[in-house]
Amino acid sequence: MASDLQRVEAQLVDSAESREGFLTEIASHLIAGGGKRVRPGFCMAAAATAFVEDQPASPEAVTGGVAVELVHLGSLYHDDVMDEAEVRRTLESVNSRWGNHRAILAGDFLLARASELAAGLGTEVAGLLAATIGNLCEGQLLELQYTYNTDRSEDVYFRSINGKTASLLAASCRIGALVADLPAEHTDALTTFGHAYGTAFQLVDDVLDLVSTDEALGKPAGHDLEEGVYTLPVLIEMDGTGFPDSEPNNELKSLLGGTLDEAARLRALDMVRSGAGIRQTIDRAREFAEAGHSALGDLPASPGIVGLNAAVDYLLESVESAAA
Ligand code: GRG
């Protein structure tokens, strides 16, 4: 897998190349900044479930991995414009360095490159990637519609994370399965796995934003609270749905709903950290993770399955240790 990921890196760099040198520079910026490459890893691991023995990823599985990572990157370019973020992947953000207009265009360029690669993998992959970009937009728009809204419901929260995160992880696995020409049931099981993992992944990401140290996050904890994005642990604490005898937290509710000064952010963080929402959200992530494991349960043993199952366990361990 290590050398497969190196092939992904090389193809990512090639894909960001434009005949306009300045665009190449902007479009390559975050590629050089690293990132965990979860989505290409899942695409290639899903494709690898076709084989009982370890072997190099096919060129199509690498290309599929590059396509999904380019969609992810394009969405990060746009997300940072929307958030006016200054840092991404420990680097100065694209918008901060070159301004919003250039960041939007470079993000579009990455999406265009992703679409071109997907088209080379066949109509089904191209259609799936296009639909997934649509899902990302829907999830992100729904999140935007409810920023600073203390009445955001759990249903709205799950619809948002389904669109903005889970759909791309599901598509990553499905594209791997499609390029490996796996049977329909096997392909659907991998898609279900990717969706469940993606949901758990965002739940964990939302917990980490609340429980991690500023150093571990590279930004102040409680960033989502500050941005008016009220995630599941906050909704549970605010609405008092954590335990049967929990009460709504009216102090938290009245603190939220608008911008927070430093003292208010720390007070809100304190209340969420000491309430039931963090534990409940980790438990929900665990349920999705279990659903991911069981989606893979009937598939033949292979290094690909071992890798995907290990990713689930790693995700849960990371959040348990951060929340301990
Ligand atoms: C233009 C495709 C497109 C979408 C527009 C802006 C937008 C709509 C959607 C944003 C979606 C978004 C940023 C979701 C967050 C997903 C998430 C958990 C990101 C962090 O992923 P990691 O941890 O990051 O895999 P690295 O840096 O490791 O790749």
mmCIF file of C-alpha atoms and ligand atoms in Angstrom:
data_model
loop_
_atom_site.group_PDB
_atom_site.id
_atom_site.type_symbol
_atom_site.label_atom_id
_atom_site.label_comp_id
_atom_site.label_asym_id
_atom_site.label_seq_id
_atom_site.Cartn_x
_atom_site.Cartn_y
_atom_site.Cartn_z
ATOM 1 C CA MET A 1 0.000 0.000 0.000
ATOM 2 C CA ALA A 2 2.918 2.397 0.720
ATOM 3 C CA SER A 3 4.160 2.272 -2.860
ATOM 4 C CA ASP A 4 0.570 2.509 -4.160
ATOM 5 C CA LEU A 5 0.176 5.728 -2.169
ATOM 6 C CA GLN A 6 3.392 7.031 -3.742
ATOM 7 C CA ARG A 7 1.861 6.404 -7.154
ATOM 8 C CA VAL A 8 -1.183 8.384 -6.006
ATOM 9 C CA GLU A 9 1.093 11.270 -4.952
ATOM 10 C CA ALA A 10 2.833 11.351 -8.317
ATOM 11 C CA GLN A 11 -0.455 11.324 -10.204
ATOM 12 C CA LEU A 12 -1.918 14.018 -7.965
ATOM 13 C CA VAL A 13 1.005 16.285 -8.804
ATOM 14 C CA ASP A 14 0.564 15.575 -12.552
ATOM 15 C CA SER A 15 -3.165 16.242 -12.336
ATOM 16 C CA ALA A 16 -2.678 19.696 -10.856
ATOM 17 C CA GLU A 17 -0.543 20.783 -13.794
ATOM 18 C CA SER A 18 -1.968 23.505 -16.023
ATOM 19 C CA ARG A 19 -0.521 25.173 -19.090
ATOM 20 C CA GLU A 20 -0.826 28.344 -16.979
ATOM 21 C CA GLY A 21 2.090 28.065 -14.546
ATOM 22 C CA PHE A 22 0.416 30.250 -11.947
ATOM 23 C CA LEU A 23 -2.599 27.945 -11.818
ATOM 24 C CA THR A 24 -0.287 24.944 -11.389
ATOM 25 C CA GLU A 25 1.255 26.672 -8.389
ATOM 26 C CA ILE A 26 -2.082 27.387 -6.729
ATOM 27 C CA ALA A 27 -3.657 24.014 -7.571
ATOM 28 C CA SER A 28 -0.600 22.138 -6.231
ATOM 29 C CA HIS A 29 -0.379 24.064 -2.993
ATOM 30 C CA LEU A 30 -2.392 21.749 -0.739
ATOM 31 C CA ILE A 31 -1.153 18.577 -2.430
ATOM 32 C CA ALA A 32 2.301 19.432 -1.162
ATOM 33 C CA GLY A 33 0.786 19.976 2.290
ATOM 34 C CA GLY A 34 0.083 16.262 2.686
ATOM 35 C CA GLY A 35 -3.158 15.024 4.195
ATOM 36 C CA LYS A 36 -3.948 11.506 5.318
ATOM 37 C CA ARG A 37 -5.097 10.324 1.857
ATOM 38 C CA VAL A 38 -7.884 8.303 3.447
ATOM 39 C CA ARG A 39 -10.041 8.430 0.317
ATOM 40 C CA PRO A 40 -7.439 7.085 -2.156
ATOM 41 C CA GLY A 41 -6.448 4.496 0.461
ATOM 42 C CA PHE A 42 -10.058 3.317 0.665
ATOM 43 C CA CYS A 43 -10.464 3.240 -3.106
ATOM 44 C CA MET A 44 -7.392 1.058 -3.496
ATOM 45 C CA ALA A 45 -8.214 -1.130 -0.480
ATOM 46 C CA ALA A 46 -11.735 -1.696 -1.858
ATOM 47 C CA ALA A 47 -10.261 -2.712 -5.226
ATOM 48 C CA ALA A 48 -7.796 -4.977 -3.417
ATOM 49 C CA THR A 49 -10.656 -6.975 -1.887
ATOM 50 C CA ALA A 50 -10.789 -8.711 -5.277
ATOM 51 C CA PHE A 51 -7.588 -10.600 -4.437
ATOM 52 C CA VAL A 52 -6.707 -12.993 -1.628
ATOM 53 C CA GLU A 53 -3.010 -12.032 -1.819
ATOM 54 C CA ASP A 54 -1.335 -8.662 -1.549
ATOM 55 C CA GLN A 55 -0.466 -7.146 -4.909
ATOM 56 C CA PRO A 56 0.163 -3.704 -6.398
ATOM 57 C CA ALA A 57 -2.936 -1.612 -7.091
ATOM 58 C CA SER A 58 -4.074 -1.562 -10.708
ATOM 59 C CA PRO A 59 -3.575 1.719 -12.643
ATOM 60 C CA GLU A 60 -7.373 2.164 -12.594
ATOM 61 C CA ALA A 61 -7.525 1.847 -8.794
ATOM 62 C CA VAL A 62 -4.768 4.445 -8.453
ATOM 63 C CA THR A 63 -6.560 6.771 -10.878
ATOM 64 C CA GLY A 64 -9.834 6.309 -8.988
ATOM 65 C CA GLY A 65 -7.994 7.195 -5.778
ATOM 66 C CA VAL A 66 -6.557 10.316 -7.365
ATOM 67 C CA ALA A 67 -9.991 11.357 -8.639
ATOM 68 C CA VAL A 68 -11.631 11.115 -5.196
ATOM 69 C CA GLU A 69 -8.726 12.938 -3.531
ATOM 70 C CA LEU A 70 -8.994 15.732 -6.109
ATOM 71 C CA VAL A 71 -12.686 16.131 -5.282
ATOM 72 C CA HIS A 72 -11.785 16.247 -1.587
ATOM 73 C CA LEU A 73 -9.076 18.839 -2.282
ATOM 74 C CA GLY A 74 -11.388 20.963 -4.427
ATOM 75 C CA SER A 75 -13.956 20.927 -1.638
ATOM 76 C CA LEU A 76 -11.280 21.994 0.884
ATOM 77 C CA TYR A 77 -10.338 24.961 -1.333
ATOM 78 C CA HIS A 78 -13.961 26.054 -1.400
ATOM 79 C CA ASP A 79 -14.567 25.267 2.270
ATOM 80 C CA ASP A 80 -11.642 27.468 3.292
ATOM 81 C CA VAL A 81 -13.031 30.352 1.243
ATOM 82 C CA MET A 82 -16.395 29.970 2.975
ATOM 83 C CA ASP A 83 -14.776 29.767 6.434
ATOM 84 C CA GLU A 84 -12.182 32.458 5.712
ATOM 85 C CA ALA A 85 -9.696 29.894 7.038
ATOM 86 C CA GLU A 86 -6.086 30.946 7.300
ATOM 87 C CA VAL A 87 -4.427 27.564 7.763
ATOM 88 C CA ARG A 88 -5.027 24.172 6.143
ATOM 89 C CA ARG A 89 -2.874 21.064 6.530
ATOM 90 C CA THR A 90 -0.428 23.235 8.543
ATOM 91 C CA LEU A 91 0.093 25.500 5.494
ATOM 92 C CA GLU A 92 -1.209 28.962 4.817
ATOM 93 C CA SER A 93 -4.608 28.406 3.160
ATOM 94 C CA VAL A 94 -4.966 29.058 -0.556
ATOM 95 C CA ASN A 95 -7.508 31.842 -0.021
ATOM 96 C CA SER A 96 -5.283 33.534 2.515
ATOM 97 C CA ARG A 97 -2.266 33.378 0.214
ATOM 98 C CA TRP A 98 -3.863 34.170 -3.154
ATOM 99 C CA GLY A 99 -7.338 35.509 -2.327
ATOM 100 C CA ASN A 100 -10.828 34.065 -2.733
ATOM 101 C CA HIS A 101 -11.170 34.412 -6.496
ATOM 102 C CA ARG A 102 -8.072 32.391 -7.232
ATOM 103 C CA ALA A 103 -8.915 29.813 -4.538
ATOM 104 C CA ILE A 104 -12.371 29.252 -6.059
ATOM 105 C CA LEU A 105 -10.968 28.880 -9.567
ATOM 106 C CA ALA A 106 -8.200 26.525 -8.485
ATOM 107 C CA GLY A 107 -10.775 24.440 -6.559
ATOM 108 C CA ASP A 108 -12.908 24.294 -9.735
ATOM 109 C CA PHE A 109 -9.837 23.297 -11.705
ATOM 110 C CA LEU A 110 -9.183 20.356 -9.349
ATOM 111 C CA LEU A 111 -12.808 19.235 -9.710
ATOM 112 C CA ALA A 112 -12.451 19.439 -13.493
ATOM 113 C CA ARG A 113 -9.328 17.280 -13.373
ATOM 114 C CA ALA A 114 -11.136 14.767 -11.137
ATOM 115 C CA SER A 115 -13.999 14.606 -13.637
ATOM 116 C CA GLU A 116 -11.603 14.042 -16.516
ATOM 117 C CA LEU A 117 -9.956 11.130 -14.710
ATOM 118 C CA ALA A 118 -13.324 9.638 -13.733
ATOM 119 C CA ALA A 119 -14.512 9.840 -17.350
ATOM 120 C CA GLY A 120 -11.500 7.698 -18.310
ATOM 121 C CA LEU A 121 -12.719 5.035 -15.856
ATOM 122 C CA GLY A 122 -16.117 4.675 -17.523
ATOM 123 C CA THR A 123 -19.598 6.120 -17.484
ATOM 124 C CA GLU A 124 -20.657 4.621 -14.166
ATOM 125 C CA VAL A 125 -17.637 6.011 -12.307
ATOM 126 C CA ALA A 126 -18.031 9.422 -13.974
ATOM 127 C CA GLY A 127 -21.724 9.551 -13.078
ATOM 128 C CA LEU A 128 -21.043 8.478 -9.508
ATOM 129 C CA LEU A 129 -18.349 11.104 -8.993
ATOM 130 C CA ALA A 130 -20.587 13.832 -10.439
ATOM 131 C CA ALA A 131 -23.467 12.777 -8.161
ATOM 132 C CA THR A 132 -21.088 12.769 -5.202
ATOM 133 C CA ILE A 133 -19.946 16.337 -5.911
ATOM 134 C CA GLY A 134 -23.648 17.233 -5.866
ATOM 135 C CA ASN A 135 -24.025 15.491 -2.489
ATOM 136 C CA LEU A 136 -21.113 17.462 -1.071
ATOM 137 C CA CYS A 137 -22.749 20.712 -2.142
ATOM 138 C CA GLU A 138 -26.087 19.671 -0.616
ATOM 139 C CA GLY A 139 -24.486 18.669 2.689
ATOM 140 C CA GLN A 140 -22.452 21.834 2.904
ATOM 141 C CA LEU A 141 -25.403 24.054 1.990
ATOM 142 C CA LEU A 142 -27.559 22.398 4.637
ATOM 143 C CA GLU A 143 -24.835 23.051 7.201
ATOM 144 C CA LEU A 144 -24.667 26.673 6.102
ATOM 145 C CA GLN A 145 -28.435 27.053 6.377
ATOM 146 C CA TYR A 146 -28.248 26.150 10.057
ATOM 147 C CA THR A 147 -25.137 28.038 11.154
ATOM 148 C CA TYR A 148 -25.718 29.862 14.441
ATOM 149 C CA ASN A 149 -29.107 28.130 14.649
ATOM 150 C CA THR A 150 -29.533 26.571 18.090
ATOM 151 C CA ASP A 151 -32.612 24.719 16.825
ATOM 152 C CA ARG A 152 -30.555 22.576 14.446
ATOM 153 C CA SER A 153 -31.942 19.055 14.854
ATOM 154 C CA GLU A 154 -30.084 15.749 14.920
ATOM 155 C CA ASP A 155 -31.844 14.837 11.690
ATOM 156 C CA VAL A 156 -30.468 17.947 9.957
ATOM 157 C CA TYR A 157 -27.015 17.248 11.424
ATOM 158 C CA PHE A 158 -26.976 13.684 10.051
ATOM 159 C CA ARG A 159 -28.263 14.817 6.645
ATOM 160 C CA SER A 160 -25.413 17.361 6.491
ATOM 161 C CA ILE A 161 -22.651 14.912 7.371
ATOM 162 C CA ASN A 162 -24.125 12.316 5.072
ATOM 163 C CA GLY A 163 -23.723 14.743 2.156
ATOM 164 C CA LYS A 164 -20.526 16.522 3.036
ATOM 165 C CA THR A 165 -18.448 13.564 4.261
ATOM 166 C CA ALA A 166 -20.002 10.091 4.164
ATOM 167 C CA SER A 167 -20.963 10.260 0.488
ATOM 168 C CA LEU A 168 -17.346 10.770 -0.651
ATOM 169 C CA LEU A 169 -16.034 7.922 1.517
ATOM 170 C CA ALA A 170 -18.819 5.695 0.132
ATOM 171 C CA ALA A 171 -17.955 6.763 -3.418
ATOM 172 C CA SER A 172 -14.250 6.104 -2.789
ATOM 173 C CA CYS A 173 -14.992 2.485 -1.875
ATOM 174 C CA ARG A 174 -17.546 2.060 -4.653
ATOM 175 C CA ILE A 175 -15.179 3.373 -7.321
ATOM 176 C CA GLY A 176 -12.517 0.944 -6.122
ATOM 177 C CA ALA A 177 -15.049 -1.881 -6.419
ATOM 178 C CA LEU A 178 -16.241 -0.736 -9.861
ATOM 179 C CA VAL A 179 -12.760 -0.512 -11.372
ATOM 180 C CA ALA A 180 -11.978 -3.973 -9.947
ATOM 181 C CA ASP A 181 -15.137 -5.255 -11.626
ATOM 182 C CA LEU A 182 -16.437 -6.834 -8.430
ATOM 183 C CA PRO A 183 -19.880 -8.508 -8.317
ATOM 184 C CA ALA A 184 -22.821 -6.237 -7.462
ATOM 185 C CA GLU A 185 -23.317 -7.556 -3.909
ATOM 186 C CA HIS A 186 -19.653 -7.178 -3.102
ATOM 187 C CA THR A 187 -19.690 -3.631 -4.561
ATOM 188 C CA ASP A 188 -22.766 -2.699 -2.533
ATOM 189 C CA ALA A 189 -21.231 -4.079 0.676
ATOM 190 C CA LEU A 190 -18.121 -1.931 0.164
ATOM 191 C CA THR A 191 -20.298 1.102 -0.526
ATOM 192 C CA THR A 192 -22.261 0.486 2.679
ATOM 193 C CA PHE A 193 -18.974 0.139 4.530
ATOM 194 C CA GLY A 194 -17.657 3.445 3.117
ATOM 195 C CA HIS A 195 -20.831 5.258 4.049
ATOM 196 C CA ALA A 196 -20.842 3.906 7.603
ATOM 197 C CA TYR A 197 -17.151 4.644 8.056
ATOM 198 C CA GLY A 198 -17.605 8.144 6.603
ATOM 199 C CA THR A 199 -20.385 8.900 9.092
ATOM 200 C CA ALA A 200 -18.250 7.653 11.984
ATOM 201 C CA PHE A 201 -15.313 9.658 10.598
ATOM 202 C CA GLN A 202 -17.257 12.937 10.724
ATOM 203 C CA LEU A 203 -18.680 12.156 14.190
ATOM 204 C CA VAL A 204 -15.108 11.597 15.382
ATOM 205 C CA ASP A 205 -13.898 14.766 13.643
ATOM 206 C CA ASP A 206 -16.631 16.705 15.434
ATOM 207 C CA VAL A 207 -15.700 15.215 18.813
ATOM 208 C CA LEU A 208 -12.009 15.955 18.250
ATOM 209 C CA ASP A 209 -12.806 19.604 17.572
ATOM 210 C CA LEU A 210 -14.272 19.768 21.068
ATOM 211 C CA VAL A 211 -11.941 17.593 23.134
ATOM 212 C CA SER A 212 -8.482 17.960 21.581
ATOM 213 C CA THR A 213 -5.862 20.377 22.769
ATOM 214 C CA ASP A 214 -5.238 23.500 20.685
ATOM 215 C CA GLU A 215 -1.776 22.101 19.873
ATOM 216 C CA ALA A 216 -3.121 18.788 18.566
ATOM 217 C CA LEU A 217 -5.708 20.566 16.427
ATOM 218 C CA GLY A 218 -3.415 23.326 15.171
ATOM 219 C CA LYS A 219 -6.249 25.780 15.926
ATOM 220 C CA PRO A 220 -8.240 26.687 19.041
ATOM 221 C CA ALA A 221 -10.524 23.872 20.222
ATOM 222 C CA GLY A 222 -14.207 24.645 19.773
ATOM 223 C CA HIS A 223 -13.642 26.105 16.303
ATOM 224 C CA ASP A 224 -16.976 24.691 15.109
ATOM 225 C CA LEU A 225 -18.776 26.399 18.006
ATOM 226 C CA GLU A 226 -17.125 29.658 17.051
ATOM 227 C CA GLU A 227 -18.170 29.206 13.422
ATOM 228 C CA GLY A 228 -21.768 28.544 14.504
ATOM 229 C CA VAL A 229 -21.633 24.878 13.422
ATOM 230 C CA TYR A 230 -23.408 23.055 16.239
ATOM 231 C CA THR A 231 -22.360 19.420 15.991
ATOM 232 C CA LEU A 232 -23.919 16.351 17.619
ATOM 233 C CA PRO A 233 -22.193 16.607 21.049
ATOM 234 C CA VAL A 234 -23.357 20.220 21.315
ATOM 235 C CA LEU A 235 -26.915 19.430 20.203
ATOM 236 C CA ILE A 236 -27.151 16.584 22.730
ATOM 237 C CA GLU A 237 -25.920 18.798 25.556
ATOM 238 C CA MET A 238 -28.060 21.763 24.556
ATOM 239 C CA ASP A 239 -31.246 19.730 24.077
ATOM 240 C CA GLY A 240 -30.710 17.477 27.103
ATOM 241 C CA THR A 241 -31.082 14.278 25.089
ATOM 242 C CA GLY A 242 -27.943 12.583 26.475
ATOM 243 C CA PHE A 243 -29.501 10.438 29.181
ATOM 244 C CA PRO A 244 -33.140 9.766 30.100
ATOM 245 C CA ASP A 245 -32.807 12.139 33.087
ATOM 246 C CA SER A 246 -30.786 14.848 31.257
ATOM 247 C CA GLU A 247 -32.207 18.374 31.189
ATOM 248 C CA PRO A 248 -31.842 20.914 28.360
ATOM 249 C CA ASN A 249 -28.822 23.151 29.007
ATOM 250 C CA ASN A 250 -30.361 26.596 28.760
ATOM 251 C CA GLU A 251 -27.165 28.395 29.713
ATOM 252 C CA LEU A 252 -25.396 26.803 26.730
ATOM 253 C CA LYS A 253 -28.319 27.572 24.450
ATOM 254 C CA SER A 254 -28.351 31.226 25.418
ATOM 255 C CA LEU A 255 -24.573 31.503 25.018
ATOM 256 C CA LEU A 256 -24.740 30.115 21.473
ATOM 257 C CA GLY A 257 -26.611 31.531 18.513
ATOM 258 C CA GLY A 258 -24.042 34.186 17.639
ATOM 259 C CA THR A 259 -20.349 34.966 17.694
ATOM 260 C CA LEU A 260 -18.456 34.014 20.877
ATOM 261 C CA ASP A 261 -15.778 35.977 22.673
ATOM 262 C CA GLU A 262 -12.900 34.029 24.205
ATOM 263 C CA ALA A 263 -14.542 33.635 27.618
ATOM 264 C CA ALA A 264 -17.833 32.471 26.091
ATOM 265 C CA ARG A 265 -16.070 29.942 23.841
ATOM 266 C CA LEU A 266 -14.241 28.477 26.837
ATOM 267 C CA ARG A 267 -17.412 28.365 28.954
ATOM 268 C CA ALA A 268 -19.368 26.678 26.147
ATOM 269 C CA LEU A 269 -16.537 24.183 25.623
ATOM 270 C CA ASP A 270 -16.447 23.450 29.318
ATOM 271 C CA MET A 271 -20.172 22.690 29.437
ATOM 272 C CA VAL A 272 -20.054 20.444 26.375
ATOM 273 C CA ARG A 273 -16.966 18.609 27.647
ATOM 274 C CA SER A 274 -18.520 17.889 31.016
ATOM 275 C CA GLY A 275 -21.918 16.860 29.611
ATOM 276 C CA ALA A 276 -23.160 13.610 28.080
ATOM 277 C CA GLY A 277 -22.829 14.655 24.419
ATOM 278 C CA ILE A 278 -19.208 13.643 23.881
ATOM 279 C CA ARG A 279 -19.699 10.087 25.188
ATOM 280 C CA GLN A 280 -23.007 9.703 23.359
ATOM 281 C CA THR A 281 -21.444 10.847 20.092
ATOM 282 C CA ILE A 282 -18.513 8.454 20.463
ATOM 283 C CA ASP A 283 -21.047 5.680 21.105
ATOM 284 C CA ARG A 284 -22.892 6.648 17.909
ATOM 285 C CA ALA A 285 -19.581 6.591 16.019
ATOM 286 C CA ARG A 286 -18.986 3.120 17.450
ATOM 287 C CA GLU A 287 -22.398 1.982 16.153
ATOM 288 C CA PHE A 288 -21.578 3.211 12.640
ATOM 289 C CA ALA A 289 -18.150 1.600 12.899
ATOM 290 C CA GLU A 290 -19.790 -1.702 13.872
ATOM 291 C CA ALA A 291 -22.151 -1.356 10.914
ATOM 292 C CA GLY A 292 -19.053 -0.880 8.760
ATOM 293 C CA HIS A 293 -17.444 -4.046 10.118
ATOM 294 C CA SER A 294 -20.597 -6.063 9.598
ATOM 295 C CA ALA A 295 -21.029 -4.792 6.012
ATOM 296 C CA LEU A 296 -17.685 -6.463 5.272
ATOM 297 C CA GLY A 297 -18.537 -9.588 7.262
ATOM 298 C CA ASP A 298 -19.627 -11.787 4.347
ATOM 299 C CA LEU A 299 -16.809 -10.833 1.971
ATOM 300 C CA PRO A 300 -13.942 -13.252 1.340
ATOM 301 C CA ALA A 301 -10.869 -12.679 3.508
ATOM 302 C CA SER A 302 -8.236 -10.500 1.813
ATOM 303 C CA PRO A 303 -5.569 -7.920 2.701
ATOM 304 C CA GLY A 304 -8.013 -5.246 1.468
ATOM 305 C CA ILE A 305 -10.619 -6.306 4.056
ATOM 306 C CA VAL A 306 -7.960 -6.415 6.776
ATOM 307 C CA GLY A 307 -6.913 -2.839 5.869
ATOM 308 C CA LEU A 308 -10.460 -1.471 5.870
ATOM 309 C CA ASN A 309 -11.295 -3.114 9.209
ATOM 310 C CA ALA A 310 -8.057 -1.792 10.697
ATOM 311 C CA ALA A 311 -8.974 1.750 9.596
ATOM 312 C CA VAL A 312 -12.230 1.488 11.561
ATOM 313 C CA ASP A 313 -10.446 0.322 14.713
ATOM 314 C CA TYR A 314 -7.819 3.036 14.373
ATOM 315 C CA LEU A 315 -10.518 5.709 14.077
ATOM 316 C CA LEU A 316 -12.204 4.586 17.299
ATOM 317 C CA GLU A 317 -8.934 4.283 19.193
ATOM 318 C CA SER A 318 -7.935 7.819 18.169
ATOM 319 C CA VAL A 319 -11.142 9.339 19.487
ATOM 320 C CA GLU A 320 -11.157 7.283 22.700
ATOM 321 C CA SER A 321 -7.629 8.375 23.553
ATOM 322 C CA ALA A 322 -8.336 12.039 22.749
ATOM 323 C CA ALA A 323 -11.494 11.990 24.898
ATOM 324 C CA ALA A 324 -9.936 10.073 27.804
HETATM 325 C C1 GRG B 1 -16.689 21.992 -4.637
HETATM 326 C C2 GRG B 1 -16.846 19.474 -4.294
HETATM 327 C C3 GRG B 1 -17.184 20.844 -3.869
HETATM 328 C C4 GRG B 1 -17.963 21.020 -2.788
HETATM 329 C C5 GRG B 1 -18.478 22.320 -2.376
HETATM 330 C C6 GRG B 1 -17.276 23.306 0.240
HETATM 331 C C7 GRG B 1 -18.123 22.118 0.034
HETATM 332 C C8 GRG B 1 -19.136 22.150 -1.039
HETATM 333 C C9 GRG B 1 -18.044 21.048 0.795
HETATM 334 C C10 GRG B 1 -17.064 20.933 1.903
HETATM 335 C C11 GRG B 1 -17.118 19.618 2.489
HETATM 336 C C12 GRG B 1 -16.103 19.440 3.587
HETATM 337 C C13 GRG B 1 -14.921 20.318 3.701
HETATM 338 C C14 GRG B 1 -16.298 18.434 4.429
HETATM 339 C C15 GRG B 1 -15.375 18.130 5.541
HETATM 340 C C16 GRG B 1 -14.906 16.738 5.384
HETATM 341 C C17 GRG B 1 -13.734 16.451 6.277
HETATM 342 C C18 GRG B 1 -13.968 15.573 7.464
HETATM 343 C C19 GRG B 1 -12.534 16.944 5.996
HETATM 344 C C20 GRG B 1 -11.298 16.541 6.670
HETATM 345 O O1 GRG B 1 -10.874 15.373 5.986
HETATM 346 P P1 GRG B 1 -9.518 14.669 6.360
HETATM 347 O O2 GRG B 1 -9.400 14.569 7.832
HETATM 348 O O3 GRG B 1 -8.468 15.758 5.839
HETATM 349 O O4 GRG B 1 -9.434 13.416 5.564
HETATM 350 P P2 GRG B 1 -7.017 15.522 5.227
HETATM 351 O O5 GRG B 1 -6.358 16.872 5.305
HETATM 352 O O6 GRG B 1 -6.309 14.483 6.049
HETATM 353 O O7 GRG B 1 -7.224 15.089 3.808
#
